[in-house]
mmCIF file of C-alpha atoms and ligand atoms in Angstrom:
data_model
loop_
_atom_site.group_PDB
_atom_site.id
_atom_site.type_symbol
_atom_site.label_atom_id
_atom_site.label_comp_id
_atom_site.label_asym_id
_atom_site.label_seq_id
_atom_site.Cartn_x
_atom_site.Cartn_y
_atom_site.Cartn_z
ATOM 1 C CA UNK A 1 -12.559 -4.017 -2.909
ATOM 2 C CA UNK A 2 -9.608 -4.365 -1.304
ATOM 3 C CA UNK A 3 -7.954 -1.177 0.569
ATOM 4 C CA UNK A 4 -5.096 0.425 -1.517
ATOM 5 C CA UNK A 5 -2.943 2.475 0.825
ATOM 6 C CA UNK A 6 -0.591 4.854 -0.246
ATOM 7 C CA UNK A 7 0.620 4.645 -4.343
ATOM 8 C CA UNK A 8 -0.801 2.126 -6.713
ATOM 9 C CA UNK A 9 2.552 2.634 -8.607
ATOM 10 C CA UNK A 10 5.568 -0.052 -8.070
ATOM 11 C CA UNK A 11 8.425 1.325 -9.650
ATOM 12 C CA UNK A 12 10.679 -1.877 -11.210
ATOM 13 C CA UNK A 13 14.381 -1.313 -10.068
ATOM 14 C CA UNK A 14 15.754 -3.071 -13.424
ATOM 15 C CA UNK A 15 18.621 -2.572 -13.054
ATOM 16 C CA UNK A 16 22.043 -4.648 -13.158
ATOM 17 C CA UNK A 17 23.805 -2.536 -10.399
ATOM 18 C CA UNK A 18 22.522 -2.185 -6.814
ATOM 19 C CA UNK A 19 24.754 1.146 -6.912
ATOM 20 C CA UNK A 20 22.780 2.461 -9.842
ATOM 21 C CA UNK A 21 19.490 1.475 -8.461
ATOM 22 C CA UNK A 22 20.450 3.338 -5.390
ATOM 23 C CA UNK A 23 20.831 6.250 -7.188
ATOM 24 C CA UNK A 24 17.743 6.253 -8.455
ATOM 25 C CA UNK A 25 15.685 5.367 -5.471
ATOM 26 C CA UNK A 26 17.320 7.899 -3.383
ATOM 27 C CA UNK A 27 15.592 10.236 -6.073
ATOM 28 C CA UNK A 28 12.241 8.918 -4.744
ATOM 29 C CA UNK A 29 9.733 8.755 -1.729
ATOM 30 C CA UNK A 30 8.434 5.788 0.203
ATOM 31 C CA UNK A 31 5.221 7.884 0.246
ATOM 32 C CA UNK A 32 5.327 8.162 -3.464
ATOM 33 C CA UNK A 33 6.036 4.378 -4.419
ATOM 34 C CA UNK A 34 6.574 1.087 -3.883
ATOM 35 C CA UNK A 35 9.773 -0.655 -5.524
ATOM 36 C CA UNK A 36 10.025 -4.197 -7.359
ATOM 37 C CA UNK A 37 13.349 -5.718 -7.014
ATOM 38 C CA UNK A 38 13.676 -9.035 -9.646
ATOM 39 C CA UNK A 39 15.973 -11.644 -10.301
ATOM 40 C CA UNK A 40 18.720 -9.573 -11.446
ATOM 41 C CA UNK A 41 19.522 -7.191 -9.211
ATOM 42 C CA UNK A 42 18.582 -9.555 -6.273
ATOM 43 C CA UNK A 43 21.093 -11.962 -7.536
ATOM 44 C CA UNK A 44 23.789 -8.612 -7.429
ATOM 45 C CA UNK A 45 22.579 -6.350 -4.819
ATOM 46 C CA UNK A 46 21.639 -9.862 -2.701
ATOM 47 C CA UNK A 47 19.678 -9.342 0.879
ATOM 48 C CA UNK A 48 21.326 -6.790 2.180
ATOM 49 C CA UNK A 49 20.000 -4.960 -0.378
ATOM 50 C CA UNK A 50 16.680 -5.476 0.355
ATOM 51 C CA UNK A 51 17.125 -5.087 3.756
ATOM 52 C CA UNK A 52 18.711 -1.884 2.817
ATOM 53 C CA UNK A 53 15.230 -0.307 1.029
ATOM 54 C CA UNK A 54 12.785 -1.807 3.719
ATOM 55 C CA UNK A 55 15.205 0.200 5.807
ATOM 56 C CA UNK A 56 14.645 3.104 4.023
ATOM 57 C CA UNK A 57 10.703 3.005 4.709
ATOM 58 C CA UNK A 58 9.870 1.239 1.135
ATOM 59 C CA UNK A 59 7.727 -1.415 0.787
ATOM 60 C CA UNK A 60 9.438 -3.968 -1.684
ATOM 61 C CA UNK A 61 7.484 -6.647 -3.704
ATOM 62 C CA UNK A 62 10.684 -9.163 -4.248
ATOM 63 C CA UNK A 63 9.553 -10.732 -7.953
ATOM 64 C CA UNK A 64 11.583 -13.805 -7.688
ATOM 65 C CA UNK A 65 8.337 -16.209 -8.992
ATOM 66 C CA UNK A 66 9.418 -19.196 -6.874
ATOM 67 C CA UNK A 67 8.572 -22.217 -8.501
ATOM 68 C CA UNK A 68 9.505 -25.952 -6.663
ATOM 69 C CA UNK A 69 8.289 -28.258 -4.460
ATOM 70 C CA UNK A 70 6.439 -27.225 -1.920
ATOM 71 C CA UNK A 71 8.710 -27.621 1.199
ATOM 72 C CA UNK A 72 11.151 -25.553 -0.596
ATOM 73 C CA UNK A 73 8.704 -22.782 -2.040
ATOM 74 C CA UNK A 74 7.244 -22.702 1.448
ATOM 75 C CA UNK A 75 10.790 -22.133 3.494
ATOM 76 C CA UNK A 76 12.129 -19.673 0.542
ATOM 77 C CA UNK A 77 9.264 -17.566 0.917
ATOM 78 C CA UNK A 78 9.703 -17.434 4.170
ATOM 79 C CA UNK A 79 13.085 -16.142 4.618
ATOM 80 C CA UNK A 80 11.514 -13.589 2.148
ATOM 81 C CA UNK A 81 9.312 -12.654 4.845
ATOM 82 C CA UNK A 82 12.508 -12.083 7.525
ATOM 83 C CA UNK A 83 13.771 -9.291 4.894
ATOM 84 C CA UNK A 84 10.586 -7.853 5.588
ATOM 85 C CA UNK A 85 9.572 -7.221 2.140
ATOM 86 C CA UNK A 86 5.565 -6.260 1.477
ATOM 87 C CA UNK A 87 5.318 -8.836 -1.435
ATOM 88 C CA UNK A 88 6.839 -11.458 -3.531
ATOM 89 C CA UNK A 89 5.570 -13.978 -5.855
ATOM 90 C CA UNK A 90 5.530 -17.759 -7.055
ATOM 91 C CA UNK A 91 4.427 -19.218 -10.416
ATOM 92 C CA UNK A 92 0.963 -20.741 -10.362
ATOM 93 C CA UNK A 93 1.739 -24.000 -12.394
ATOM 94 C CA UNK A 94 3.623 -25.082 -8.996
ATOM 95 C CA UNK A 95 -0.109 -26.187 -8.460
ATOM 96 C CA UNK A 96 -1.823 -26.097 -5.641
ATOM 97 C CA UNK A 97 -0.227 -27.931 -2.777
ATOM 98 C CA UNK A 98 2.770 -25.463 -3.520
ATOM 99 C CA UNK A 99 0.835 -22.321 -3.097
ATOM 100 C CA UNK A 100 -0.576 -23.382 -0.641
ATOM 101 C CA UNK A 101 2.057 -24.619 1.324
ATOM 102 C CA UNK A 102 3.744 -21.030 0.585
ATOM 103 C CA UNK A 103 0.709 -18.967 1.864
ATOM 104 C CA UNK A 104 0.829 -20.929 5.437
ATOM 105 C CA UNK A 105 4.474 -20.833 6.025
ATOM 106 C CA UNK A 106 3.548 -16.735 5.277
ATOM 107 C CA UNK A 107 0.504 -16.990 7.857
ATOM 108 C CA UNK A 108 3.234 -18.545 10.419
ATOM 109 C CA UNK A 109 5.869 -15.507 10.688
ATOM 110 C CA UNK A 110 5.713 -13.115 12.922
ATOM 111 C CA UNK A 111 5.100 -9.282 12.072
ATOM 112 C CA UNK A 112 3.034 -8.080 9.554
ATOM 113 C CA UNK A 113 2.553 -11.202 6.610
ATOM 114 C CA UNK A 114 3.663 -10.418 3.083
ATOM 115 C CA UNK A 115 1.268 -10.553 0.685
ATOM 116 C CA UNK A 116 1.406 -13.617 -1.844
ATOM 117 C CA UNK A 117 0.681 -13.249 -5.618
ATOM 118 C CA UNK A 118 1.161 -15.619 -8.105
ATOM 119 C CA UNK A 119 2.585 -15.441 -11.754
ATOM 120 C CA UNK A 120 0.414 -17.301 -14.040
ATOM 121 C CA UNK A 121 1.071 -17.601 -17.850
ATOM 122 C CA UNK A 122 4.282 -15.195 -18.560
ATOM 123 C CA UNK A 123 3.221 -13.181 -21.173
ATOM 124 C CA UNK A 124 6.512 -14.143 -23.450
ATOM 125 C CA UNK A 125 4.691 -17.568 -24.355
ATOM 126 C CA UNK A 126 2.157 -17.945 -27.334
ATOM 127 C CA UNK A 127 -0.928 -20.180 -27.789
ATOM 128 C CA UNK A 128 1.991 -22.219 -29.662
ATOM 129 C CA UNK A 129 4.388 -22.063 -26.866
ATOM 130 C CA UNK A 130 1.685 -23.305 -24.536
ATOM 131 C CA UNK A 131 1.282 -26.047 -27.062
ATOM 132 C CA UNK A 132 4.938 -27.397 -26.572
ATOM 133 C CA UNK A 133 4.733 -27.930 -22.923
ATOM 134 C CA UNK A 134 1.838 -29.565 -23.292
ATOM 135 C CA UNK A 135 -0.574 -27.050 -22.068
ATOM 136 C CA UNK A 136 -4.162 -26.954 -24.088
ATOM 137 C CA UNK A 137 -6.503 -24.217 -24.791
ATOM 138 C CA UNK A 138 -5.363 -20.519 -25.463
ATOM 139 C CA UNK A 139 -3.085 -18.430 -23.100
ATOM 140 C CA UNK A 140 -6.407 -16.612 -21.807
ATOM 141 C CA UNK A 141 -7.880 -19.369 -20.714
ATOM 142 C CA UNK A 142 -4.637 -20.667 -18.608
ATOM 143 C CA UNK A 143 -4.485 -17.411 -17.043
ATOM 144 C CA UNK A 144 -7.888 -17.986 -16.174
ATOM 145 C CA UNK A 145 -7.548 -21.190 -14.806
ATOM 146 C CA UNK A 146 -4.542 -20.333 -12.906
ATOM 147 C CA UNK A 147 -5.861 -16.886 -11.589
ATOM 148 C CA UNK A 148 -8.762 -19.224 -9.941
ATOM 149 C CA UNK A 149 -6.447 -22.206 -8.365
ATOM 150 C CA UNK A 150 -4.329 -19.310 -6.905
ATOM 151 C CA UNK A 151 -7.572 -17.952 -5.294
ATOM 152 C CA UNK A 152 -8.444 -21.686 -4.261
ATOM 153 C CA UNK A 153 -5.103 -21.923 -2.473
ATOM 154 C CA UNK A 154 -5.708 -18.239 -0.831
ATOM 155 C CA UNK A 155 -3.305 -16.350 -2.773
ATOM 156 C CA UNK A 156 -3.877 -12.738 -1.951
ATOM 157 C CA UNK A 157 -3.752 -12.326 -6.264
ATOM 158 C CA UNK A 158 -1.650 -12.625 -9.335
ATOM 159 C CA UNK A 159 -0.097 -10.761 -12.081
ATOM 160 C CA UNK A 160 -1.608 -9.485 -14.689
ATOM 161 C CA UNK A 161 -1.419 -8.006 -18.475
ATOM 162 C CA UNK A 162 -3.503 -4.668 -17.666
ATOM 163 C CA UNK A 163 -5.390 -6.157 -21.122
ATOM 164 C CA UNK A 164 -6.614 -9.703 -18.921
ATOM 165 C CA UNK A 165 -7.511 -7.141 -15.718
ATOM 166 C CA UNK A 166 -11.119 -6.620 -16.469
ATOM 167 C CA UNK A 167 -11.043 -10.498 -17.067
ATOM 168 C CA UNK A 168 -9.705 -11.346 -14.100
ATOM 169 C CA UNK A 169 -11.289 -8.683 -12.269
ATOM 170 C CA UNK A 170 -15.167 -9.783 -13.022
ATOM 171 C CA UNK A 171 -14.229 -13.370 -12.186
ATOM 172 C CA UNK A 172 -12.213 -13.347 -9.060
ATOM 173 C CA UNK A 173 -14.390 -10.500 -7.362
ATOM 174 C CA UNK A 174 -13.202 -7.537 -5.500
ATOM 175 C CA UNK A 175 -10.843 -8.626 -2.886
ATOM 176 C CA UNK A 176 -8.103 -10.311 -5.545
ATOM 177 C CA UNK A 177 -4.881 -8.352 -6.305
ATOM 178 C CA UNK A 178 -4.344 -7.617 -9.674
ATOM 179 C CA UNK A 179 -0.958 -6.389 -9.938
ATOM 180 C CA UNK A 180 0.143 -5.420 -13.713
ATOM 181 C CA UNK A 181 2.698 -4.258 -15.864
ATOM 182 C CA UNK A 182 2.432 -3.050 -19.596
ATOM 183 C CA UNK A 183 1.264 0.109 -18.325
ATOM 184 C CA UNK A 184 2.629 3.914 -20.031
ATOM 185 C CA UNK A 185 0.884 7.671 -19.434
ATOM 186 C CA UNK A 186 0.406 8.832 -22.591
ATOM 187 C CA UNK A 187 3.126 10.278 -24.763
ATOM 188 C CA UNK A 188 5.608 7.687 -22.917
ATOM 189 C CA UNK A 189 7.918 5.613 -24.879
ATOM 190 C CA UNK A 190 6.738 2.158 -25.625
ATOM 191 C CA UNK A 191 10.294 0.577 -24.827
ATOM 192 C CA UNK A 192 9.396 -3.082 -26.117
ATOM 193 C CA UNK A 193 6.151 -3.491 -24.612
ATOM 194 C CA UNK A 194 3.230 -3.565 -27.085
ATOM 195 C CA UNK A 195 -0.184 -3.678 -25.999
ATOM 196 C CA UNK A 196 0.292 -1.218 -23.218
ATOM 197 C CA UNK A 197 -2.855 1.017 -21.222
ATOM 198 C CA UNK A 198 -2.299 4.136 -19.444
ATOM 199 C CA UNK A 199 -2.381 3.958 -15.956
ATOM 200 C CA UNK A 200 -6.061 5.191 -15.316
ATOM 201 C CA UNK A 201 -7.322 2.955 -18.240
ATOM 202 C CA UNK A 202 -5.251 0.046 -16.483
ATOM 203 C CA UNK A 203 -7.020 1.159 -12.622
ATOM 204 C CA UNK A 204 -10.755 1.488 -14.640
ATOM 205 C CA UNK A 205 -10.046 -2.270 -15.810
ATOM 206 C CA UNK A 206 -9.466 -3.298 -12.099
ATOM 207 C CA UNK A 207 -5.583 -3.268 -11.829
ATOM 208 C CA UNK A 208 -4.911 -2.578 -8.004
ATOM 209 C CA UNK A 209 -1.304 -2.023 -8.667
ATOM 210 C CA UNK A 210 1.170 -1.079 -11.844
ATOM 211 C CA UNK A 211 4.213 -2.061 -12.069
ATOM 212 C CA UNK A 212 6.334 0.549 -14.109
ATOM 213 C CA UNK A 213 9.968 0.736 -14.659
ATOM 214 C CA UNK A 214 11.383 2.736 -17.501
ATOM 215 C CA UNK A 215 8.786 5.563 -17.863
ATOM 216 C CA UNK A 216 9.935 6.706 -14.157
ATOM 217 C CA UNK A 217 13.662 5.012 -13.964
ATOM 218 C CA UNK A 218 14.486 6.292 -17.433
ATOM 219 C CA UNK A 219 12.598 9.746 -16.662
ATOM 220 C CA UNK A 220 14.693 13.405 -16.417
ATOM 221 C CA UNK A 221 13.222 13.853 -13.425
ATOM 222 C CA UNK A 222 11.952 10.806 -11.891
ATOM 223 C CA UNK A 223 9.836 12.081 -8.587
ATOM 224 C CA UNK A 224 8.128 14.814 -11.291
ATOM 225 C CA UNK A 225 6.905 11.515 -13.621
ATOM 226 C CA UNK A 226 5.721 9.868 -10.247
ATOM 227 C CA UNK A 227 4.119 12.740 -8.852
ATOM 228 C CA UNK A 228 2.377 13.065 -12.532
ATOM 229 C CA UNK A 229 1.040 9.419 -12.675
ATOM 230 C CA UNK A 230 -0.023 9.485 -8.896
ATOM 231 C CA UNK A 231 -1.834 12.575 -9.403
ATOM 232 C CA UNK A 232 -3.457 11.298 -12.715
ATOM 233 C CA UNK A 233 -5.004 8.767 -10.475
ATOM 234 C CA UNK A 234 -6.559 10.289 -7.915
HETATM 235 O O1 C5P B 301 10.154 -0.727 -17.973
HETATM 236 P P1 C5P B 301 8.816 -1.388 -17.952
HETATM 237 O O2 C5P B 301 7.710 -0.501 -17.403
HETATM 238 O O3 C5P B 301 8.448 -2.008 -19.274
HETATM 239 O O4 C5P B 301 9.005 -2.568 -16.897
HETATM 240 C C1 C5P B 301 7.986 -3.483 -16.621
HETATM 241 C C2 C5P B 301 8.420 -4.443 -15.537
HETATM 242 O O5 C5P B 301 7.426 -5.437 -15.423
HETATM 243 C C3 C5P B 301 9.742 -5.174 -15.815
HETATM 244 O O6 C5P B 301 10.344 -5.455 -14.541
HETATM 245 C C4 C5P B 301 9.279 -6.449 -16.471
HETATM 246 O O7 C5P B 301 10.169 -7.504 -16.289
HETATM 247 C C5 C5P B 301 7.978 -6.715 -15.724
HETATM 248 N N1 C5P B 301 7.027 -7.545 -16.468
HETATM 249 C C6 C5P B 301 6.525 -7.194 -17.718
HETATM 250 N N2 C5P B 301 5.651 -8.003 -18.357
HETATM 251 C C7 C5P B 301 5.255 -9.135 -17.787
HETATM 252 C C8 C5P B 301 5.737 -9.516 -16.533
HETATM 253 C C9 C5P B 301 6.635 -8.680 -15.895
HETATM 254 O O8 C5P B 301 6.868 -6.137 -18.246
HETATM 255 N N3 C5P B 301 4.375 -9.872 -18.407
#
């Protein structure tokens, strides 16, 4: 299995506002959490940004889910890796040669490499959906297929519903991050996810991280809901 050190939990800065997500993380501990920064606020809050919270002591997993060919995948993740983020992400159906590609440009910067996961089937598209672009067979069995050509290219793991974890977990062995979202404690809202787990059923299925935004951003008191979940998984 691999190591986990420090928090399981990455708390999702979804926010529109760098100022507001600031705010928020200022609230928090490196100790306590790691962040996600996506699309949004990277596209607002830009580098510096980043720079800003791996500054702080945080380690940031930057979900932008690069998807191109590979030259391109393979120099964007790298100036990724000169933020000095902990983790960031491509999409799987970039095939092979692109992850690939993207893990050795990672293996060739100096300091400590980022970890590489890879998006497989987003979890917005049906069997039908699949259907349209042409993909066959249900969206368990893509995920399946592209869980193992990530591992073939040496992806250090993917993302995961917490519902495909014990899936993924029994077929890509112990050393594979599963990294997954969908997760609530009990009594949280639902927000619009719907086929949530708590965050010890989603660890007993073989999650290695949980991604959770708006049961700890939208929380009272933020570091008290953090301190909760990390304690309800020790
Ligand atoms: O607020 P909440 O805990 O629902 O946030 C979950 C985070 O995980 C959001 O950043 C969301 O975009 C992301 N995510 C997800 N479901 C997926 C993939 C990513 O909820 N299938």
């Amino acid at each position: 299995m691999v190591e986990i050190e420090g928090s399981k939990i990455i708390v999702a800065l979804d926010y529109a506002d760098p100022v507001r997500a600031q705010t928020l993380v200022q609230q928090l501990t490196p100790a306590m959490c790691r962040l996600k920064i996506g699309k949004e606020l990277f596209t607002r809050g830009g580098p510096d940004f980043v720079r800003d919270l791996v500054a702080q002591g945080y380690d940031v997993f930057l979900d932008l889910k690069f998807h191109d060919i590979p030259n391109t995948v393979a120099r964007a993740c790298e100036a990724a890796a000169e933020l000095g983020v902990w983790m960031m992400n491509v999409h799987a159906l970039g095939g092979r040669k692109m992850m690939q590609a993207a893990q050795e440009a990672l293996r060739n910067t100096s300091g400590k490499r980022p970890r590489l996961i890879a998006v497989t089937i987003l979890t917005s598209m049906s069997d039908d959906d699949l259907g349209l672009i042409g993909l066959s067979g249900s969206a368990s069995d893509n995920v399946s297929r592209l869980a193992a050509l990530a591992q073939q290219a040496d992806l250090d793991g993917v993302v995961c519903s917490p519902r495909e974890a014990a899936m993924l977990r029994q077929q890509t062995g112990d050393d594979f991050l599963l990294v997954t979202p969908g997760v609530r404690p009990v009594g949280a809202s639902m927000d619009d996810q719907h086929r949530v787990l708590t965050p010890e059923q989603a660890i007993a299925q073989g999650s290695s991280y949980l991604v959770m935004g708006r049961p700890i951003t939208q929380a009272d008191d933020p570091l008290a809901r953090l301190q909760e979940i990390n304690h309800s998984l020790e």
